[in-house]
Coordinates of C-alpha atoms and ligand atoms in Angstrom, one line a residue:
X212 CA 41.5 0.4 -44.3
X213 CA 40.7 2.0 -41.1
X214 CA 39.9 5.4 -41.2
X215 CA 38.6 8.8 -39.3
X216 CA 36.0 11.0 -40.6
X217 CA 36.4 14.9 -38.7
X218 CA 32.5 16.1 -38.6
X219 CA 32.7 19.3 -38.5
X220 CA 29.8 20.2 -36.3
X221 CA 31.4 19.9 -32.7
X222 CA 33.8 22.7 -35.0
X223 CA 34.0 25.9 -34.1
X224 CA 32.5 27.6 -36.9
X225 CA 34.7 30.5 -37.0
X226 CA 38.0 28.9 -37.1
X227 CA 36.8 26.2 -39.3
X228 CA 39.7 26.2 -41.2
X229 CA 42.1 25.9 -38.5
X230 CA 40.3 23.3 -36.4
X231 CA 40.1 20.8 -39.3
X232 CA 44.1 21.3 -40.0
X233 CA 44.7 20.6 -36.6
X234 CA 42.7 17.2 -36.9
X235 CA 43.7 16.3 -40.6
X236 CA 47.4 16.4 -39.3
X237 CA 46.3 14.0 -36.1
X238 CA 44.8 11.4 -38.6
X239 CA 41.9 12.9 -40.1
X240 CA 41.8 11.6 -43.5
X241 CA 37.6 12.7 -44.6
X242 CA 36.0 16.0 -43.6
X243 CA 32.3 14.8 -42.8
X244 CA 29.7 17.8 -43.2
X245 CA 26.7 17.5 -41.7
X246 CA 23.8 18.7 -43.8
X247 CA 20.7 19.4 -41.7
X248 CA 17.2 21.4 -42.6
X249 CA 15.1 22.0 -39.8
X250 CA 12.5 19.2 -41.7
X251 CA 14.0 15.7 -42.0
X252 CA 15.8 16.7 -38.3
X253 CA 15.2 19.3 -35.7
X254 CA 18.4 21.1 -36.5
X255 CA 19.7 23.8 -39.3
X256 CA 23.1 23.9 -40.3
X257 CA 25.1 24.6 -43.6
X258 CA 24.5 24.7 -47.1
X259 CA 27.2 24.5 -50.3
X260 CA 28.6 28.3 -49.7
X261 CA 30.9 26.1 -46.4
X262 CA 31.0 23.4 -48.9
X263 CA 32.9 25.3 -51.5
X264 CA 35.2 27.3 -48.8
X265 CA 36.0 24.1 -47.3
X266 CA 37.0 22.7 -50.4
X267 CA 39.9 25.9 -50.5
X268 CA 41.6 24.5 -47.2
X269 CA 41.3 20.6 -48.0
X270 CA 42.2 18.4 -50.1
X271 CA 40.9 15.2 -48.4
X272 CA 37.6 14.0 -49.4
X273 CA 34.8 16.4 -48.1
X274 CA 31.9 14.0 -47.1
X275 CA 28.3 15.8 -47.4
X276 CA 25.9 13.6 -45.1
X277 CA 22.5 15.0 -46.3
X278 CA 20.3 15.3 -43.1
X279 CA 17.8 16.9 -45.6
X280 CA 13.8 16.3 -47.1
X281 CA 14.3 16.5 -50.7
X282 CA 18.1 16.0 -51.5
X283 CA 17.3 16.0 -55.2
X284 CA 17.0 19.5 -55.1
X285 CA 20.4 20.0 -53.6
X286 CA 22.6 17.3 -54.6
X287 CA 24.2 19.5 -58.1
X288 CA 24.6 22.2 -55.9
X289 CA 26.6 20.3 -53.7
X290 CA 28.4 18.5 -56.0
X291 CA 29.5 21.6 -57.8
X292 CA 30.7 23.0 -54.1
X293 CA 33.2 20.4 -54.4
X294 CA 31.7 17.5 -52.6
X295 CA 33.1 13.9 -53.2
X296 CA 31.4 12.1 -51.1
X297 CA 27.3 12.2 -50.8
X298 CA 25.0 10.1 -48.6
X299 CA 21.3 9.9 -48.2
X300 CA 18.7 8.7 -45.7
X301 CA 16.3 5.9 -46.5
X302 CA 14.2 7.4 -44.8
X303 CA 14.1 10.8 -47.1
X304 CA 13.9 9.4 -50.6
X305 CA 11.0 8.2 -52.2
X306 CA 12.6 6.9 -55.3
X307 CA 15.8 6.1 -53.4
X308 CA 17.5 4.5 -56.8
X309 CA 16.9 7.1 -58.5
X310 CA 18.7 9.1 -56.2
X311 CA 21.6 7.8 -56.0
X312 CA 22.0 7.7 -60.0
X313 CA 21.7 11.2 -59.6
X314 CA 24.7 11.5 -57.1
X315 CA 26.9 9.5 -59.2
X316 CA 26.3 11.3 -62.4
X317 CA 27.5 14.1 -61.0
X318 CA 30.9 11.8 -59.9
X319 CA 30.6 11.9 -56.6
X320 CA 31.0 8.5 -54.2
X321 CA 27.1 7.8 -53.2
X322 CA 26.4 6.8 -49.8
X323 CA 23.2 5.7 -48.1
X324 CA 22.3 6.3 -44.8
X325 CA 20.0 4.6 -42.2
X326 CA 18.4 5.8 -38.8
X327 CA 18.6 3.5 -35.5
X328 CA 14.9 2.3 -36.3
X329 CA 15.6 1.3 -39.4
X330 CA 16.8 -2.0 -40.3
X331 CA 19.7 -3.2 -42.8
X332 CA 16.9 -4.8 -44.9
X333 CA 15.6 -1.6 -46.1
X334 CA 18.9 -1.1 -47.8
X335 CA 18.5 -4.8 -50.0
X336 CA 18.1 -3.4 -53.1
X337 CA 20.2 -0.8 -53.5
X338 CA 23.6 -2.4 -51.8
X339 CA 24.8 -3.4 -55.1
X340 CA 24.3 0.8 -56.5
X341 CA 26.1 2.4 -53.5
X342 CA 29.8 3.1 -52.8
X343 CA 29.3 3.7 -48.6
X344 CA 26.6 2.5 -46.0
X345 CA 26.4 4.8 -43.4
X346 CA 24.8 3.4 -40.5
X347 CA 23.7 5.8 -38.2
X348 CA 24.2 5.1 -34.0
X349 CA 22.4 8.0 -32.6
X350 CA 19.1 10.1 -33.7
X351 CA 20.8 12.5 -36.8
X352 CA 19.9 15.9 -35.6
X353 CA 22.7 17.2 -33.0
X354 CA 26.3 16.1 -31.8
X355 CA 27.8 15.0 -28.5
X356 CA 24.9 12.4 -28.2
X357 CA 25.4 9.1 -26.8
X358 CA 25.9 5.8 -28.9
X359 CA 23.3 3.5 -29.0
X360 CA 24.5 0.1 -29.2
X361 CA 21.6 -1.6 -31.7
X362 CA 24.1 -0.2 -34.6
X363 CA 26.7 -2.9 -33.7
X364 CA 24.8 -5.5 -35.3
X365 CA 23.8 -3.6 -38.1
X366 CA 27.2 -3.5 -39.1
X367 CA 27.6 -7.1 -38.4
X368 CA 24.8 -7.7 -40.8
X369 CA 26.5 -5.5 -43.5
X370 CA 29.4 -6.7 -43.6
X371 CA 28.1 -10.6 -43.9
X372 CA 25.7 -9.2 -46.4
X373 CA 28.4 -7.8 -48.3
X374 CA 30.8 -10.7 -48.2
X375 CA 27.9 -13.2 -49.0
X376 CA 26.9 -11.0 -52.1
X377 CA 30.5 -10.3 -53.3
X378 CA 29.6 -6.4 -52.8
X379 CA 32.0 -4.2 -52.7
X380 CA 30.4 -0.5 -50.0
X381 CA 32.2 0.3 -47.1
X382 CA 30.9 0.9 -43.7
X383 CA 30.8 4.0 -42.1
X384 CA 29.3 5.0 -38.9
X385 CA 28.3 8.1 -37.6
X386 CA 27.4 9.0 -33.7
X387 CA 28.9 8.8 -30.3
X388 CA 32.0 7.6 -31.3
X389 CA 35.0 8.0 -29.0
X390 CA 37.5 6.0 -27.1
X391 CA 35.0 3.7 -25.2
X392 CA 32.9 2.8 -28.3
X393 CA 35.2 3.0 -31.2
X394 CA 36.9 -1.0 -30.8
X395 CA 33.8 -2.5 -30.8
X396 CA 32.2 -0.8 -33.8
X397 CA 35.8 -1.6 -36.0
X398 CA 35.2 -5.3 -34.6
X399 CA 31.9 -5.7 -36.2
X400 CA 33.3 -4.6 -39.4
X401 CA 33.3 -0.6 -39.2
X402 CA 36.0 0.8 -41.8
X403 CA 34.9 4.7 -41.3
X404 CA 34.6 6.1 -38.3
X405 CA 32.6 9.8 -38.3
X406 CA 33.8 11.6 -34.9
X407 CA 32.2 15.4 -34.1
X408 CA 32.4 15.7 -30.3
X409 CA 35.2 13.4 -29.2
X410 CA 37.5 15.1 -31.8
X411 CA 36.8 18.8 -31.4
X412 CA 34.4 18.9 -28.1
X413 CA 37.4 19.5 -25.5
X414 CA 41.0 19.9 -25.9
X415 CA 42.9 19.8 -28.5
X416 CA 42.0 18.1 -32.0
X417 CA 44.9 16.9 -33.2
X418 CA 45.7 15.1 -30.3
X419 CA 42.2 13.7 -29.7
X420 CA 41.8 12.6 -33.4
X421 CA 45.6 11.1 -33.0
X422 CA 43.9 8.7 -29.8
X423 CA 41.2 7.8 -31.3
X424 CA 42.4 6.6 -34.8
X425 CA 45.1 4.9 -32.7
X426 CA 42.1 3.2 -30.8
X427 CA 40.3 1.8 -33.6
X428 CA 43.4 0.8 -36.0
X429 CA 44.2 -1.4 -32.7
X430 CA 41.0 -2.9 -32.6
X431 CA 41.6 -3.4 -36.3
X432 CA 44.6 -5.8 -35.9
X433 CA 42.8 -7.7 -33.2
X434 CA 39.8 -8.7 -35.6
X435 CA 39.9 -11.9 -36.6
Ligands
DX5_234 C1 24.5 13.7 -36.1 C2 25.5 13.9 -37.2 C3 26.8 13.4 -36.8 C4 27.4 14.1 -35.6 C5 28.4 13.2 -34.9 O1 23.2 14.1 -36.7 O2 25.2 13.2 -38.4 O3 27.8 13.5 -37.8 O4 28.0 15.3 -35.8 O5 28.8 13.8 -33.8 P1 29.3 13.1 -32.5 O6 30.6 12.4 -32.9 O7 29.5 14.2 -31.6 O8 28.2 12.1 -32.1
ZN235 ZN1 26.8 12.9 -39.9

């Protein structure tokens, strides 16, 4: 199942509300929130108090993408906000099984999450623990950036890996998604899309998430 994931960033902030209506009823079916701490990426952004007020005006699944050094700390918190959905970096856990026991005892889908320089490898022994692999196709840390192709085959690996092994994660993948980079990504086996800039960047978000889901379920149906 094909589906688009509204990241909030490229929101603006003070109509959040109203600007993820407006893209839940073009398609929209996961809120992504974008977790950054000015440590693990050169960026601040929100914390569980948007969490928990975006949990009053949505009932899809709110998707907290940790951008953060020491999600430990912060995982119960945002849990109890009303996440459903969290995902870490690789790159940010030390005891990265542990981890992601910890998101899951506190119910909520765990999701792992790799940078562009970091290979599908990395992930081996955990693919069988998480519920999402989020591949990452820019440098996390700001929207509106451009795609960077390498990620293609990362999902191509994934999805082999997880037919091979009889896994069960979905694919997601987050960065420079839009209309000219969207097929290819749902070709190689992409079943989430996350989509900040093409959704809310210009125009009008219903009718840019509308064209873009419409893009990738078509490239969907011509997968072999
Ligand atoms: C980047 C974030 C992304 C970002 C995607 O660090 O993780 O979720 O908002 O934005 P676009 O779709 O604009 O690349
Ligand atoms: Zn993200």
């Amino acid at each position: 199942m094909i589906e688009l994931a509204l990241s909030i960033l490229s929101a603006d902030f003070a109509r959040l509300g109203d600007e993820v209506r407006a893209a839940c009823e073009g398609g929209g079916s996961v809120i992504h929130v974008d977790i950054m701490d000015g440590h693990f990426v050169p960026n601040l952004t929100i914390g569980p108090p948007v969490v928990k007020s975006l949990r009053k005006v949505t009932q899809l699944p709110l998707d907290c993408h940790l951008m953060i050094e020491n999600p430990d700390e912060f995982i119960p918190a945002f849990a109890e906000a009303g996440a459903d959905w969290i995902s870490v970096h690789q790159e940010a856990c030390r005891h990265l099984n542990r981890t992601l026991h910890l998101i899951k005892s506190h119910d909520c889908l765990a999701g792992v999450v790799i940078n562009p320089a970091t290979p599908v490898e990395a992930l081996f022994e955990v693919l069988d623990l998480v519920d999402y692999v989020l591949v990452m196709s820019v440098n996390p840390g700001f929207g509106g950036q451009k795609f960077i192709p390498s990620a293609v085959h990362k999902i191509r690996r994934l999805a082999q890996i997880r037919a091979q092994r009889a896994l069960r994660y979905r694919i997601e993948v987050d960065g420079g998604i839009a209309l000219d980079t969207v097929a290819e990504v749902v070709q190689a086996g992409a079943e989430i899309m996350v989509a900040g800039n093409a959704v809310f960047g210009n125009g009008d978000p219903k009718k840019n998430a509308e064209a873009l889901l419409k893009a990738a379920t078509e490239a969907a149906l011509l997968k072999v």
